[in-house]
XYZ file of C-alpha atoms in Angstrom:
578
model
C 0.000 0.000 0.000
C 2.858 2.364 0.837
C 4.422 1.763 -2.560
C 1.105 2.539 -4.247
C 0.704 5.813 -2.325
C 4.318 6.747 -3.034
C 3.747 6.198 -6.762
C 0.549 8.241 -6.584
C 2.451 11.074 -4.908
C 4.961 10.965 -7.724
C 2.200 11.248 -10.319
C 0.552 14.180 -8.510
C 3.872 16.033 -8.440
C 3.369 16.482 -12.182
C 0.539 18.999 -12.630
C -0.205 17.559 -16.070
C -1.146 14.114 -14.674
C -4.815 14.410 -15.585
C -5.771 10.842 -14.680
C -4.216 11.037 -11.217
C -5.936 14.338 -10.527
C -9.231 12.941 -11.811
C -9.145 10.230 -9.153
C -8.353 12.930 -6.631
C -11.397 14.911 -7.777
C -13.814 12.009 -7.289
C -12.544 11.245 -3.787
C -12.591 14.955 -2.896
C -16.172 15.339 -4.109
C -17.411 12.407 -2.052
C -15.629 13.678 1.069
C -16.867 17.257 0.716
C -20.424 16.134 -0.038
C -20.557 13.997 3.094
C -19.153 16.674 5.409
C -21.538 19.349 4.064
C -24.523 17.027 4.537
C -23.394 16.333 8.116
C -23.129 20.091 8.693
C -26.653 20.717 7.397
C -28.079 17.871 9.491
C -26.427 19.262 12.618
C -28.022 22.676 11.951
C -31.448 21.051 11.660
C -31.032 18.942 14.809
C -29.769 21.845 16.921
C -32.608 24.086 15.741
C -35.173 21.454 16.711
C -34.018 21.701 20.327
C -35.629 25.151 20.632
C -38.544 24.345 18.367
C -37.346 25.637 14.979
C -38.496 23.346 12.186
C -38.303 23.531 8.390
C -34.686 22.264 8.367
C -33.625 24.952 10.821
C -35.221 27.812 8.894
C -38.660 28.194 10.456
C -37.928 31.027 12.887
C -41.079 32.942 11.891
C -43.186 30.461 13.882
C -41.388 31.241 17.149
C -42.969 33.525 19.788
C -41.950 37.178 19.450
C -39.771 37.181 22.557
C -37.794 34.175 21.297
C -37.205 35.842 17.947
C -35.203 38.409 19.870
C -33.803 36.310 22.704
C -32.588 33.380 20.598
C -30.080 35.247 18.382
C -28.919 37.398 21.308
C -28.444 34.457 23.672
C -26.895 32.323 20.951
C -24.432 35.064 20.035
C -23.477 35.612 23.676
C -22.867 31.887 24.262
C -20.895 31.623 21.021
C -18.809 34.664 21.993
C -17.981 33.180 25.403
C -16.808 29.964 23.724
C -14.720 31.952 21.229
C -13.134 33.886 24.084
C -11.266 30.735 25.120
C -9.965 30.060 21.613
C -6.677 31.358 20.270
C -7.201 34.183 17.736
C -5.735 32.076 14.928
C -8.183 29.254 15.662
C -11.206 31.549 15.273
C -10.699 32.133 11.555
C -13.258 30.370 9.372
C -14.977 30.574 6.020
C -13.840 31.500 2.532
C -11.472 34.229 3.775
C -9.631 31.654 5.889
C -9.379 29.266 2.930
C -8.035 31.931 0.562
C -5.510 33.101 3.137
C -4.164 29.636 3.971
C -3.949 28.600 0.338
C -1.232 31.216 -0.051
C 0.406 31.587 3.358
C 0.205 27.896 4.315
C 0.449 26.454 0.791
C -2.908 24.697 0.987
C -2.412 23.042 4.390
C -5.646 23.963 6.199
C -5.549 23.455 10.000
C -7.860 20.888 11.561
C -8.730 23.110 14.552
C -10.306 25.797 12.383
C -12.364 23.198 10.542
C -13.699 21.809 13.838
C -14.598 25.341 14.971
C -16.326 25.979 11.637
C -18.338 22.767 11.878
C -19.699 23.150 15.400
C -19.693 26.930 15.848
C -21.097 27.526 12.356
C -23.934 25.056 12.841
C -24.780 26.539 16.256
C -24.712 30.092 14.898
C -27.126 29.316 12.067
C -29.348 27.149 14.275
C -29.613 29.981 16.835
C -30.891 32.423 14.214
C -27.762 34.400 13.339
C -28.215 35.971 9.909
C -25.895 34.086 7.577
C -25.537 31.331 5.034
C -24.205 27.791 4.984
C -22.222 28.079 1.739
C -19.126 29.771 3.192
C -18.899 27.136 5.947
C -19.531 24.483 3.294
C -16.610 25.742 1.202
C -14.355 25.795 4.274
C -15.403 22.323 5.429
C -15.186 20.809 1.959
C -11.742 22.300 1.380
C -10.503 21.414 4.878
C -11.535 17.755 4.838
C -9.711 17.299 1.551
C -6.652 19.273 2.610
C -6.379 17.220 5.794
C -6.701 14.012 3.792
C -3.944 15.193 1.454
C -1.705 16.157 4.380
C -2.295 12.773 5.996
C -1.214 10.995 2.821
C 1.775 13.310 2.355
C 0.566 14.565 -1.027
C 2.478 17.386 -2.781
C 1.513 20.962 -1.895
C 0.497 21.735 -5.479
C -2.136 18.978 -5.272
C -3.489 20.401 -1.986
C -4.594 23.512 -3.869
C -6.518 21.349 -6.327
C -8.001 19.383 -3.435
C -9.247 22.594 -1.814
C -10.759 23.764 -5.109
C -12.473 20.378 -5.436
C -13.755 20.711 -1.876
C -15.084 24.207 -2.570
C -16.883 23.038 -5.705
C -18.231 20.042 -3.831
C -19.384 22.227 -0.943
C -21.368 24.531 -3.237
C -22.730 21.623 -5.287
C -23.883 19.731 -2.185
C -25.399 22.781 -0.468
C -27.289 24.051 -3.532
C -27.354 20.998 -5.804
C -25.673 23.232 -8.402
C -22.602 21.360 -9.698
C -21.864 23.722 -12.583
C -22.010 26.827 -10.400
C -19.768 25.024 -7.901
C -17.150 24.429 -10.591
C -17.137 28.031 -11.772
C -17.104 29.329 -8.193
C -14.032 27.243 -7.421
C -12.227 28.441 -10.550
C -13.276 32.121 -10.259
C -13.010 32.657 -6.522
C -10.819 29.975 -4.944
C -7.918 29.319 -7.332
C -8.605 32.232 -9.701
C -7.360 30.535 -12.860
C -8.732 28.433 -15.692
C -6.736 25.418 -16.868
C -7.907 22.193 -18.489
C -6.030 20.136 -15.910
C -7.621 22.160 -13.113
C -11.132 21.944 -14.533
C -11.372 18.153 -14.840
C -10.898 17.160 -11.161
C -13.059 20.086 -10.011
C -15.864 19.008 -12.367
C -15.655 15.433 -11.096
C -15.711 16.677 -7.500
C -18.826 18.775 -8.108
C -20.613 15.882 -9.785
C -19.636 13.453 -7.002
C -20.759 15.836 -4.249
C -24.033 16.533 -6.024
C -24.641 12.787 -6.405
C -24.037 12.286 -2.688
C -26.440 15.129 -1.872
C -29.153 13.786 -4.157
C -28.762 10.261 -2.770
C -28.749 11.101 0.929
C -30.987 14.171 0.928
C -33.213 13.229 -2.028
C -32.154 16.428 -3.771
C -33.788 17.806 -6.850
C -34.885 21.166 -8.140
C -34.184 23.669 -5.410
C -36.807 26.187 -6.503
C -39.649 25.126 -8.780
C -40.828 28.170 -10.760
C -42.503 28.532 -14.148
C -40.577 29.338 -17.320
C -39.650 33.021 -17.393
C -38.701 35.370 -20.194
C -38.276 39.069 -20.822
C -41.583 40.577 -21.930
C -40.200 43.545 -23.872
C -36.822 45.006 -24.847
C -38.101 48.273 -23.401
C -37.359 46.734 -19.997
C -33.616 46.717 -20.647
C -33.001 50.125 -18.979
C -34.995 48.893 -15.995
C -32.884 45.708 -15.871
C -29.762 47.884 -15.856
C -31.248 49.894 -13.001
C -31.891 46.650 -11.108
C -28.231 45.714 -11.573
C -27.154 49.108 -10.262
C -29.392 48.760 -7.189
C -27.955 45.304 -6.441
C -24.405 46.540 -6.909
C -25.042 49.508 -4.633
C -26.546 47.204 -1.998
C -23.403 45.053 -2.022
C -21.232 48.164 -1.681
C -23.291 49.133 1.378
C -22.994 45.564 2.682
C -19.213 45.674 2.339
C -18.900 49.080 4.011
C -21.038 48.035 6.996
C -19.052 44.815 7.347
C -15.765 46.705 7.142
C -16.922 49.259 9.730
C -17.896 46.450 12.118
C -14.565 44.714 11.570
C -12.821 47.819 12.932
C -14.081 46.708 16.345
C -11.694 43.736 16.215
C -9.873 45.090 19.280
C -13.040 44.560 21.360
C -13.488 41.313 23.246
C -14.985 38.673 20.955
C -17.878 38.012 23.350
C -18.856 41.690 23.207
C -18.593 41.786 19.408
C -20.734 38.687 18.975
C -23.328 39.907 21.466
C -23.526 43.220 19.611
C -24.157 41.348 16.373
C -26.806 39.249 18.100
C -28.505 42.366 19.446
C -28.594 43.929 15.986
C -30.030 40.744 14.492
C -32.586 40.320 17.271
C -33.720 43.948 17.092
C -34.161 43.794 13.315
C -35.994 40.477 13.664
C -38.667 42.310 15.631
C -39.581 44.096 12.384
C -38.682 41.256 9.989
C -38.365 37.786 11.559
C -37.698 36.463 8.038
C -34.052 37.544 8.372
C -33.284 34.969 11.068
C -31.152 32.016 10.030
C -30.386 31.199 6.442
C -33.638 32.536 4.985
C -34.276 30.093 2.163
C -37.925 29.796 3.161
C -38.298 33.551 2.626
C -36.447 33.258 -0.671
C -38.919 30.619 -1.782
C -41.818 32.900 -0.837
C -40.288 35.715 -2.889
C -40.036 33.382 -5.876
C -43.693 32.460 -5.420
C -44.735 36.166 -5.328
C -46.083 35.761 -1.799
C -44.413 38.849 -0.296
C -45.718 42.405 -0.423
C -43.672 45.383 -1.608
C -43.171 46.656 1.941
C -42.107 43.229 3.201
C -39.581 42.864 0.385
C -38.014 46.240 1.112
C -37.890 45.676 4.880
C -36.419 42.179 4.551
C -33.797 43.353 2.039
C -32.629 46.195 4.296
C -32.752 44.229 7.542
C -31.026 41.169 6.068
C -28.288 43.354 4.590
C -27.519 45.093 7.895
C -27.807 41.989 10.085
C -25.603 39.820 7.880
C -23.016 42.539 7.302
C -22.681 43.205 11.042
C -22.504 39.482 11.855
C -19.879 38.841 9.172
C -17.871 41.892 10.217
C -17.934 40.735 13.838
C -16.252 37.506 12.743
C -19.094 35.038 13.183
C -18.594 31.633 11.477
C -21.296 32.231 8.849
C -21.468 32.547 5.071
C -22.667 35.454 2.949
C -23.705 33.839 -0.339
C -27.182 32.717 0.770
C -28.040 36.040 2.435
C -26.976 37.945 -0.667
C -29.204 35.729 -2.781
C -32.105 36.713 -0.505
C -31.141 40.406 -0.570
C -31.011 40.349 -4.365
C -34.301 38.469 -4.568
C -36.049 41.055 -2.390
C -34.589 43.995 -4.337
C -35.570 42.377 -7.607
C -39.033 41.479 -6.330
C -39.645 45.041 -5.135
C -38.596 46.515 -8.492
C -40.676 43.906 -10.275
C -43.791 44.902 -8.346
C -43.097 48.583 -9.012
C -42.706 47.814 -12.702
C -46.022 45.992 -12.769
C -47.663 48.963 -11.094
C -46.262 51.725 -13.311
C -45.682 49.861 -16.610
C -48.203 47.009 -16.644
C -48.219 46.742 -20.442
C -44.425 46.213 -20.699
C -43.354 44.723 -17.393
C -42.415 41.055 -17.098
C -43.440 38.742 -14.309
C -41.957 40.061 -11.023
C -40.442 36.608 -10.461
C -38.103 37.324 -13.373
C -36.740 40.302 -11.458
C -36.441 38.193 -8.303
C -34.231 35.657 -10.094
C -32.125 38.314 -11.830
C -31.621 40.136 -8.531
C -30.363 36.925 -6.925
C -27.674 36.481 -9.545
C -26.697 40.160 -9.561
C -26.122 40.356 -5.804
C -24.231 37.066 -5.651
C -21.988 38.066 -8.549
C -21.287 41.508 -7.091
C -20.515 40.128 -3.625
C -18.063 37.530 -4.926
C -16.869 39.500 -7.961
C -17.677 36.296 -9.853
C -20.193 37.122 -12.617
C -20.175 33.716 -14.288
C -20.721 31.865 -10.994
C -23.645 34.179 -10.183
C -25.258 33.590 -13.569
C -24.909 29.807 -13.473
C -26.104 29.623 -9.859
C -29.486 31.190 -10.611
C -29.885 29.204 -13.827
C -29.261 25.935 -11.982
C -31.261 26.907 -8.895
C -34.334 27.823 -10.905
C -33.811 25.525 -13.926
C -34.643 28.550 -16.074
C -32.358 29.236 -19.020
C -34.514 31.860 -20.711
C -33.372 34.524 -18.228
C -29.817 34.398 -19.598
C -29.741 37.677 -21.518
C -31.344 39.989 -18.918
C -29.508 38.222 -16.076
C -26.145 38.763 -17.773
C -26.945 42.444 -18.256
C -27.906 42.954 -14.608
C -24.928 40.918 -13.345
C -22.444 42.918 -15.415
C -24.030 46.183 -14.250
C -23.942 45.113 -10.594
C -20.314 43.988 -10.854
C -19.252 47.180 -12.614
C -21.102 49.267 -10.042
C -18.981 47.782 -7.296
C -15.621 47.424 -9.034
C -15.771 50.356 -11.430
C -17.996 53.024 -9.943
C -17.179 52.518 -6.252
C -13.809 50.767 -6.734
C -14.953 48.000 -4.424
C -13.381 44.533 -4.368
C -15.308 41.400 -3.586
C -16.445 41.101 0.014
C -13.825 38.436 0.727
C -11.012 40.388 -0.893
C -12.044 43.445 1.125
C -11.753 41.469 4.360
C -8.367 40.087 3.309
C -7.126 43.591 2.608
C -8.391 44.806 5.961
C -6.572 41.921 7.654
C -3.467 42.842 5.639
C -3.320 39.386 4.078
C -1.618 39.346 0.681
C -3.132 36.741 -1.657
C -1.643 37.437 -5.112
C -3.286 35.644 -8.024
C -1.049 36.847 -10.866
C 0.196 34.289 -13.447
C 3.668 34.100 -11.865
C 2.343 33.123 -8.440
C -0.139 30.699 -9.956
C 2.698 28.997 -11.840
C 4.879 28.778 -8.715
C 2.016 27.387 -6.619
C 1.040 24.658 -9.074
C 4.610 23.490 -9.871
C 6.144 20.881 -7.605
C 9.685 21.479 -6.426
C 10.920 18.216 -7.976
C 10.037 19.554 -11.440
C 13.288 21.560 -11.536
C 15.177 20.055 -8.585
C 18.793 18.996 -9.080
C 18.965 15.570 -7.432
C 22.711 15.144 -7.876
C 23.335 16.388 -4.355
C 25.030 14.525 -1.507
C 25.930 15.108 2.106
C 29.631 15.128 2.986
C 31.188 15.467 6.445
C 33.353 18.495 7.077
C 36.286 16.127 7.599
C 36.641 13.505 4.880
C 38.051 10.010 5.371
C 38.981 7.436 2.737
C 35.509 5.911 3.080
C 33.955 9.301 2.251
C 36.295 10.149 -0.614
C 35.808 7.050 -2.735
C 32.015 7.297 -3.343
C 32.318 11.069 -3.683
C 34.808 10.739 -6.522
C 32.714 8.049 -8.238
C 29.337 9.852 -7.993
C 30.677 13.204 -9.207
C 27.825 15.244 -7.591
C 26.666 18.699 -8.675
C 26.253 19.888 -5.076
C 27.763 18.819 -1.769
C 26.063 19.653 1.517
C 28.751 19.989 4.164
C 27.741 18.678 7.601
C 29.263 18.563 11.070
C 27.978 16.097 13.663
C 24.645 15.770 11.876
C 24.158 19.534 11.416
C 23.954 20.888 7.866
C 26.320 23.849 7.424
C 26.481 25.055 3.826
C 26.580 23.957 0.203
C 29.545 23.843 -2.144
C 29.539 22.984 -5.816
C 30.658 19.420 -6.427
C 33.088 20.137 -9.290
C 34.803 22.871 -7.247
C 35.199 20.554 -4.240
C 36.553 17.720 -6.399
C 38.979 20.080 -8.098
C 40.250 21.253 -4.704
C 40.649 17.644 -3.543
C 42.735 16.880 -6.643
C 44.904 19.901 -5.938
C 45.403 18.880 -2.304
C 45.851 15.106 -2.386
C 46.566 13.188 0.797
C 49.743 11.263 1.195
C 49.160 7.531 0.847
C 50.460 6.704 4.318
C 48.728 9.641 6.007
C 45.885 8.941 8.409
C 44.807 12.562 8.689
C 41.326 13.548 7.577
C 40.786 16.145 4.859
C 39.191 19.253 6.404
C 36.865 20.942 3.887
C 36.871 24.149 5.911
C 40.393 24.695 4.572
C 39.056 24.759 1.007
C 39.007 28.228 -0.513
C 35.838 27.634 -2.520
C 32.526 29.435 -2.481
C 30.047 28.514 0.217
C 26.337 28.788 -0.623
C 23.794 29.648 2.065
C 20.822 27.310 2.321
C 17.257 26.989 3.538
C 15.171 23.836 3.737
C 11.794 22.703 2.397
C 9.953 19.355 2.547
C 9.757 17.154 -0.517
C 6.025 17.999 -0.780
C 6.805 21.685 -1.375
C 5.877 23.781 -4.387
C 8.197 26.250 -6.078
C 6.344 29.052 -4.287
C 7.230 27.490 -0.952
C 10.860 26.979 -1.996
C 11.225 30.594 -3.141
C 9.555 31.882 0.049
C 11.942 29.788 2.128
C 14.951 31.174 0.244
C 13.730 34.748 0.727
C 12.819 34.300 4.395
C 16.246 32.881 5.269
C 18.193 35.254 2.998
C 19.571 32.139 1.331
C 20.616 31.245 -2.195
C 19.515 27.628 -2.399
C 16.695 25.522 -0.936
C 17.573 21.975 0.108
C 14.714 19.511 -0.418
C 14.322 17.025 2.420
C 12.206 14.027 3.290
C 12.001 12.668 6.817
C 12.685 8.935 7.147
C 9.729 6.973 8.539
C 12.035 4.575 10.405
C 14.894 6.660 11.772
C 13.266 10.099 11.689
C 16.363 11.577 10.064
C 16.132 14.049 7.193
C 17.037 12.584 3.807
C 18.418 15.009 1.219
C 16.575 14.683 -2.094
C 18.137 17.539 -4.010
C 18.500 21.298 -4.225
C 16.728 24.174 -5.976
C 18.494 27.452 -6.614
C 16.959 30.883 -6.949
C 18.498 31.136 -10.417
C 16.862 27.864 -11.501
C 13.455 29.086 -10.335
C 13.874 32.379 -12.187
C 14.928 30.634 -15.410
C 11.967 28.253 -15.165
C 9.406 31.031 -14.675
C 10.885 33.146 -17.476
C 10.732 30.156 -19.790
C 7.098 29.398 -18.937
C 5.815 32.995 -18.900
């Protein structure tokens, strides 16, 4: 079995190994689908404890005092629990995933995933205004990253595993495999490659199959076929896109303002968010929890104009404050509801003032959903495909694209606003570059350009050390003293010096390399699973010239030298590829 896993690791080290990555995608999809289903079931079971039915979304049936007390009490209890956690263990959601993919090279910590699973389910079950998609992306990515770490898979494959987990998380939560794929490519790894697409597609399909099998999935929202009634509505569609984009800008600003309270005690911040949610729930109990039941009512034209406007505003403020406070919730579902309410309100106004030209208000509800999701994530294609798959309505393509583009441009162009997640990363001063150079370094395994003609040599050479050294003729020699690695020298230079300073045949003295007047190269170290990004970061962090690639022996625990990678080699490789 070990030999099989070792061979699989070797295949994954090559990013072009499509078949190996395809197997990885299927396994990742199954794992992410199962963990997301477990998360959703825990939400439902916790909510039942205090009498909330409808899969943990029926808060409207609670008595008025509980609609206030439940989110406040839940937030306070959650804040007290968070108070005893280390700050680094509190990070959850998509922001955490994006940050660790760069800073930790795809190795997601187990502690954060456990916090996301239990704290996220409790938060949503206690009525905090949020969504399950962000937690689903985190959990799907984390379970796969942990599996990859356990098997010792290369770091470049961990990034693919996380993307597969993200796609699987979205596909299982929404039963939208295509939107899950595009979300993973647009938001998580931010690049489109054929090799990257195939495992992510397989993961989304596998997760969706698991969801349909275990949760008897199907059409999420059953609505009639919709189409644009008149081209005269196009300016109104553009206006809808602008309204959705402006709402997301407001959402981001409120969230950012709340995040400035990060120096407050976490229990106080969470309680404040709970108070805001509870107070707003007094006017609009529909904002409690995930809100998919309210979304369904909007799609069935069961909400009045006033209700739509109140729910949109209250949901926006409550979710933005909760997310800014650092609660373990998602924002995709709430933004779908916000967009649906904005679209529904404009649809009703259109029917009132332009009855002869206006389309069914449900059309505006669906378009608003896609526009707000796209603007929040800065992922227009994912937003479009999500609403098409959720509603099984393809005829809305043209007006939806127009509104989505308008909403995205409103945020990025007019207000110079990044996606909500990128805004949080900037506020946290986390650098997550997604330029082609960094993408290439992240997806390339260190062994792709590693020089494996490297050996360890003791600082004092004996006859037993000299003979294999002369026969192997290494490119690099790592000089060691009493098991401690000191520095690198070039093999040809060391051999030339040894030829110039031969030992006498009858001499028993050892040859001391420290006497050699040859160049010494400073080194850093990286594991054999590392990517080129990790090797270059290690070189820069240690002000070194070369990274030594090690593997720890399973039997002795000693570090085995596999080869070396120089800064110059990395630069030549990237220049050749780009």
